[in-house]
Structure formats: C-alpha cells, structure tokens
Amino acid sequence: MSRFRMRIAAALLLAAGTWPALAQSSQPGVPEALRGAWFAGGCADPEAMLAVTARAAARLETGGPSRLFRFRATAEHGAWTLGTAGGAEAPRLLLRAADAGLETAEPDAKLRDDRLPGDSMVTAWQRCPAPPVALAALHGEGVAFLAALEHLEAGCGSGTPGACAAAIVAQADVSGDNALSPAELARLARGAAWVAAVQEGATAEVVGGVAGIGTLGGILSARLLLESLDYDGDGRLSPAELAQDRVGFATAAGTTAGSPLRMDGVSEGAAALRALMEGLATLR
C-alpha cells in the first residue's frame, strides 16, 4: 500500500472510532489572539501564509517547502509564546503580537531556551480581509482539518466511552444532521492527506497533487467505510454506528449451550475478504 493509502487508512481508523487513547495535554496553547490565518507580503499576492491553531502552526510558502509545527508544549517566554514541536530535533517556533500583526522566529536548534530569541530572524505577518482564491482552494480544507484534528485528539484521548465517535461526527458533520455522508467522510480523508503532505515539507505543487489524488482516494475510502459501518442502510454514519462494539466493550454475554465448531473455513473466508479489501484500497 502506498504512503498516501496508508494515510487514508489511518484517517479511516480514526473515523471508525478505533483511535487509541491519547495522553491529555494541560498546556495553555497559543493565545487566541494569535490564531488564524496570517500572510507575509501583500494581501493580493502573498509570499507565504501562516495558519495558527491552538496547538499547531503551518507555514505554507508559495514557492518553497511547507513547514508544520504540532506543538507538544507551549510556554510564555517574555513577550513571546514558545511552541515546541515533537520529533527528534524538537523544532521550536516563537510567536508574538506586534501592533496589528504577528511576528515569528524559528530559533536554531542549538540556541538555549534562556537565550531566546537570540539573533533568530524575525518574520512579520499581517491579517488580510480574505485569502487569495488560489490559496483558499489549495489549503482551505487542510487548514480546517488541522483545527478539527485538535478537537478529535481531545475527544478520542479522553477515555470517555463514545466521546471519540461524537467528536468525529461533530467535526466532520458539514450538513448539521448529526450523521456523516460519503462526501463528509471524503473531506475528512482529504484533510488528513493535506496534513500528511505539509508535515513532510511538500511544496504547493505537491500539495495540489495530493489534493487531486485525495479527491478520488477519499471518495473510494469513504464508500468502503460507509458500506462497512452503515448498519441501518440509510447511506450515512451516525455516532452510534461509529461506536458500535466499542462503547460497552466486551459486554456480550454468550451462552453455555452448544459446543465449539471448527473455525478453519471461517478463517479462510475472513482471509479472502481481507485480501479483497486490501486490493480495493490500493486501487489508483
């Protein structure tokens, strides 16, 4: 299975409510006034966009590689907010309000926290009334998913039965009917593919290509997920269907009547079905 398909599969596991319990964070996060979309250069033709959420920042260059910081920790550092991302190098991003704008700095890995920002280059960002149409079309769904992902992590890491399914529906339910259609599931998959591409430093051209592939892959994945979990056959997934057999785990009683049967045939049939599903998932 290609890396893209693996990302889509991960999104489907998320949507199926099988996300493992995550450690809850008590970090303060990025101040609300610093969140949202910021632009470097003129609003008509910006050089870069910075999308900031409570626990992440995505720097999207128009002519270079993207950069995604998903903060494991945030802290106040004088006038700055210091966000530290995960990974071997634990990259850091400094953010602070500057008049009506925002300033950021990416300190060198060798610079100690008590010497920040040091001589780190500072980038100035401004708000714009609306992003250029091309930027909105390319990054709109992904930026929305980046914020939704934080809500999903909170819900799915809470350990509360049914909270993960409820969080998924709450974040992906565009129509407001408290159920997920194939289009809403496909949007979820496209957003996950965007985050994966930006995290890997993709350029705008590559992100655009991923979005194109994600349209077809997202629809296929959404259909497969819908057909495997839509128990009432209404063409949509409800929170109860997403949480089926996961809330009230291991509560089926069973019975002492009868005796064990040979399972060889069942096992062979399951293996054939699994092979078929894997083959469908790798179609391009």
Coordinates of C-alpha atoms in Angstrom, one line a residue:
M1 CA 0.0 0.0 0.0
S2 CA 1.4 3.4 -0.9
R3 CA 2.2 6.0 1.7
F4 CA -0.9 8.0 0.6
R5 CA -3.1 5.0 1.0
M6 CA -1.6 4.4 4.4
R7 CA -2.5 7.9 5.4
I8 CA -6.0 7.4 4.2
A9 CA -6.3 4.1 6.1
A10 CA -5.2 5.9 9.2
A11 CA -7.9 8.5 8.6
L12 CA -10.5 5.7 8.3
L13 CA -9.4 4.1 11.5
L14 CA -9.9 7.4 13.1
A15 CA -13.3 7.7 11.6
A16 CA -14.2 4.2 12.7
G17 CA -13.6 5.2 16.3
T18 CA -10.6 2.9 16.8
W19 CA -8.2 5.7 17.7
P20 CA -6.1 4.6 20.7
A21 CA -6.3 6.5 24.0
L22 CA -4.0 9.6 23.9
A23 CA -2.4 11.4 26.8
Q24 CA -4.3 14.6 27.6
S25 CA -2.4 17.8 27.4
S26 CA -2.7 20.5 30.0
Q27 CA -0.6 23.0 28.1
P28 CA -2.0 26.5 27.7
G29 CA -1.7 26.6 23.9
V30 CA -1.2 29.5 21.6
P31 CA -3.2 32.6 22.7
E32 CA -6.4 33.0 20.8
A33 CA -5.4 36.4 19.5
L34 CA -2.5 34.9 17.6
R35 CA -4.6 32.1 16.0
G36 CA -6.0 32.2 12.5
A37 CA -4.5 33.0 9.0
W38 CA -1.6 35.4 8.6
F39 CA 0.2 36.5 5.5
A40 CA 3.7 37.7 4.6
G41 CA 3.9 40.2 1.8
G42 CA 0.9 41.9 0.1
C43 CA -2.6 40.6 0.5
A44 CA -3.2 40.4 -3.2
D45 CA -0.2 38.2 -3.8
P46 CA 1.3 37.0 -0.5
E47 CA 4.7 35.3 -0.3
A48 CA 3.6 32.9 2.4
M49 CA 0.7 32.0 4.7
L50 CA 0.9 31.0 8.3
A51 CA -2.1 29.1 9.7
V52 CA -2.1 29.0 13.5
T53 CA -4.3 26.9 15.7
A54 CA -4.3 26.3 19.5
R55 CA -1.5 23.7 19.2
A56 CA -0.1 24.0 15.7
A57 CA 1.3 26.3 13.1
A58 CA 1.5 25.6 9.3
R59 CA 3.8 27.8 7.2
L60 CA 2.8 27.5 3.6
E61 CA 5.2 29.0 1.1
T62 CA 4.0 29.9 -2.4
G63 CA 7.4 29.0 -3.9
G64 CA 9.0 26.7 -1.4
P65 CA 8.5 23.7 1.0
S66 CA 5.9 23.9 3.7
R67 CA 6.5 23.6 7.4
L68 CA 4.2 22.1 10.1
F69 CA 4.7 22.6 13.8
R70 CA 2.5 20.4 16.0
F71 CA 3.3 21.7 19.5
R72 CA 3.8 19.2 22.3
A73 CA 4.3 22.1 24.7
T74 CA 3.8 25.8 24.7
A75 CA 5.0 28.4 27.3
E76 CA 5.2 32.1 27.7
H77 CA 8.7 33.5 27.1
G78 CA 8.6 37.2 27.8
A79 CA 6.6 38.8 25.1
W80 CA 6.8 35.6 23.0
T81 CA 4.8 32.4 23.1
L82 CA 7.2 29.5 22.6
G83 CA 5.9 26.4 20.9
T84 CA 8.0 23.2 20.9
A85 CA 7.1 20.5 18.4
G86 CA 7.7 16.8 18.5
G87 CA 10.3 14.9 16.7
A88 CA 14.0 14.1 17.1
E89 CA 15.1 17.8 16.8
A90 CA 12.1 19.2 18.7
P91 CA 11.8 22.3 16.5
R92 CA 10.6 25.5 18.1
L93 CA 8.6 28.4 16.9
L94 CA 8.3 31.8 18.7
L95 CA 5.2 33.9 18.1
R96 CA 4.2 37.4 19.5
A97 CA 1.8 40.1 18.7
A98 CA 3.2 43.2 17.0
D99 CA 0.9 46.1 16.6
A100 CA -2.0 44.7 14.5
G101 CA 0.2 42.0 13.2
L102 CA 2.2 38.9 14.2
E103 CA 5.9 38.2 14.4
T104 CA 7.5 34.7 14.4
A105 CA 11.0 33.4 14.7
E106 CA 12.4 29.9 14.3
P107 CA 15.5 29.6 16.6
D108 CA 18.4 27.4 15.8
A109 CA 18.3 24.0 17.5
K110 CA 21.5 24.8 19.4
L111 CA 20.2 28.0 20.9
R112 CA 19.2 27.5 24.6
D113 CA 15.7 28.5 25.7
D114 CA 17.1 31.0 28.2
R115 CA 18.8 32.9 25.3
L116 CA 15.8 33.1 23.0
P117 CA 15.2 34.7 20.6
G118 CA 18.9 35.5 20.3
D119 CA 19.7 36.5 16.7
S120 CA 16.9 34.5 15.2
M121 CA 15.5 36.0 12.0
V122 CA 12.0 37.6 12.7
T123 CA 9.3 37.3 10.1
A124 CA 6.4 39.8 10.1
W125 CA 2.8 38.7 9.3
Q126 CA -0.4 40.6 8.7
R127 CA -4.1 39.8 8.6
C128 CA -5.8 40.1 5.2
P129 CA -9.6 40.6 4.6
A130 CA -9.7 37.3 2.6
P131 CA -7.0 34.9 1.3
P132 CA -6.4 34.8 -2.4
V133 CA -8.8 32.4 -4.2
A134 CA -5.9 30.1 -5.2
L135 CA -4.6 29.8 -1.6
A136 CA -8.1 29.2 -0.3
A137 CA -8.8 26.5 -2.9
L138 CA -5.5 24.7 -2.2
H139 CA -5.3 24.9 1.6
G140 CA -8.9 25.6 2.8
E141 CA -9.9 22.0 3.7
G142 CA -6.5 21.2 5.1
V143 CA -6.4 24.2 7.5
A144 CA -9.9 23.4 8.6
F145 CA -8.9 19.8 9.3
L146 CA -5.8 20.9 11.2
A147 CA -8.0 22.7 13.7
A148 CA -10.5 19.8 13.7
L149 CA -7.7 17.4 14.4
E150 CA -7.1 19.0 17.8
H151 CA -10.7 18.5 18.8
L152 CA -10.5 14.9 17.6
E153 CA -7.4 14.3 19.7
A154 CA -9.1 15.8 22.7
G155 CA -12.2 13.7 22.3
C156 CA -10.5 10.5 21.3
G157 CA -7.9 10.8 24.1
S158 CA -10.4 11.5 26.8
G159 CA -11.1 7.8 27.6
T160 CA -14.8 8.6 27.8
P161 CA -17.0 5.9 26.1
G162 CA -18.5 7.3 22.9
A163 CA -16.5 10.6 23.1
C164 CA -14.4 9.7 20.0
A165 CA -17.3 8.9 17.8
A166 CA -19.1 12.0 19.0
A167 CA -16.1 14.2 18.3
I168 CA -15.7 12.8 14.8
V169 CA -19.3 13.5 13.9
A170 CA -19.2 16.9 15.5
Q171 CA -16.1 18.0 13.5
A172 CA -16.9 16.3 10.2
D173 CA -20.7 17.0 10.0
V174 CA -20.9 19.8 7.5
S175 CA -24.7 19.5 6.9
G176 CA -25.6 19.6 10.6
D177 CA -27.7 16.4 10.5
N178 CA -25.6 14.6 13.1
A179 CA -24.6 11.9 10.6
L180 CA -21.7 11.5 8.1
S181 CA -22.3 11.2 4.4
P182 CA -19.7 9.9 1.9
A183 CA -18.8 13.5 1.0
E184 CA -18.2 14.4 4.6
L185 CA -16.0 11.3 5.1
A186 CA -14.1 12.1 1.9
R187 CA -13.5 15.6 3.2
L188 CA -12.0 14.1 6.3
A189 CA -9.7 11.9 4.3
R190 CA -8.6 14.8 2.1
G191 CA -7.8 16.9 5.2
A192 CA -5.7 14.1 6.6
A193 CA -3.8 13.7 3.3
W194 CA -3.1 17.5 3.4
V195 CA -1.7 17.4 6.9
A196 CA 0.5 14.5 6.0
A197 CA 1.8 16.3 2.9
V198 CA 2.5 19.6 4.7
Q199 CA 4.2 17.7 7.6
E200 CA 6.6 16.1 5.1
G201 CA 7.5 19.6 3.7
A202 CA 5.6 19.4 0.4
T203 CA 5.6 22.3 -2.0
A204 CA 2.4 24.0 -3.2
E205 CA 2.6 21.9 -6.3
V206 CA 2.9 18.7 -4.4
V207 CA 0.1 19.7 -2.0
G208 CA -2.1 20.4 -5.1
G209 CA -1.3 17.0 -6.5
V210 CA -2.1 15.3 -3.2
A211 CA -5.4 17.2 -3.1
G212 CA -6.2 15.8 -6.6
I213 CA -5.4 12.3 -5.7
G214 CA -7.2 12.7 -2.4
T215 CA -10.4 13.5 -4.1
L216 CA -10.7 10.1 -5.8
G217 CA -9.0 8.2 -2.9
G218 CA -11.2 10.0 -0.4
I219 CA -14.4 9.1 -2.2
L220 CA -13.3 5.4 -2.5
S221 CA -12.2 5.2 1.1
A222 CA -15.4 6.9 2.3
R223 CA -17.6 4.5 0.3
L224 CA -15.7 1.5 1.7
L225 CA -16.1 2.8 5.2
L226 CA -19.7 3.7 4.8
E227 CA -20.6 0.2 3.4
S228 CA -18.7 -1.5 6.3
L229 CA -20.4 0.5 9.1
D230 CA -23.7 1.7 7.8
Y231 CA -25.8 -0.8 9.7
D232 CA -29.2 0.8 9.1
G233 CA -28.6 1.3 5.4
D234 CA -29.5 5.0 5.3
G235 CA -26.4 6.0 3.4
R236 CA -24.9 7.9 6.4
L237 CA -22.9 7.1 9.5
S238 CA -24.2 8.1 12.9
P239 CA -22.2 8.4 16.2
A240 CA -23.8 5.1 17.3
E241 CA -22.7 3.3 14.2
L242 CA -19.2 4.6 14.5
A243 CA -19.1 3.5 18.2
Q244 CA -20.7 0.1 17.5
D245 CA -18.9 -2.7 19.6
R246 CA -16.5 -0.1 21.0
V247 CA -18.8 1.5 23.6
G248 CA -19.9 -1.2 26.0
F249 CA -16.8 -3.1 25.1
A250 CA -16.8 -6.9 25.9
T251 CA -20.3 -6.9 27.4
A252 CA -21.9 -9.6 25.2
A253 CA -22.9 -12.5 27.5
G254 CA -22.5 -15.6 25.3
T255 CA -24.1 -18.9 26.3
T256 CA -23.2 -22.3 27.8
A257 CA -25.4 -24.1 25.2
G258 CA -23.8 -25.8 22.2
S259 CA -20.2 -26.8 21.7
P260 CA -17.2 -25.3 19.8
L261 CA -17.2 -25.8 16.0
R262 CA -14.3 -26.0 13.6
M263 CA -13.2 -22.5 12.6
D264 CA -10.9 -23.4 9.7
G265 CA -13.4 -22.4 7.0
V266 CA -14.4 -19.2 8.7
S267 CA -10.7 -18.3 8.9
E268 CA -10.2 -18.9 5.2
G269 CA -13.2 -16.8 4.3
A270 CA -12.0 -14.0 6.5
A271 CA -8.6 -14.1 4.9
A272 CA -10.1 -13.9 1.4
L273 CA -12.3 -11.0 2.4
R274 CA -9.3 -9.2 3.9
A275 CA -7.3 -9.7 0.7
L276 CA -10.2 -8.3 -1.4
M277 CA -10.5 -5.2 0.8
E278 CA -6.7 -4.6 0.7
G279 CA -6.8 -4.9 -3.1
L280 CA -9.6 -2.4 -3.4
A281 CA -7.8 0.0 -1.0
T282 CA -4.7 0.0 -3.3
L283 CA -6.6 0.9 -6.5
R284 CA -5.5 4.1 -8.1

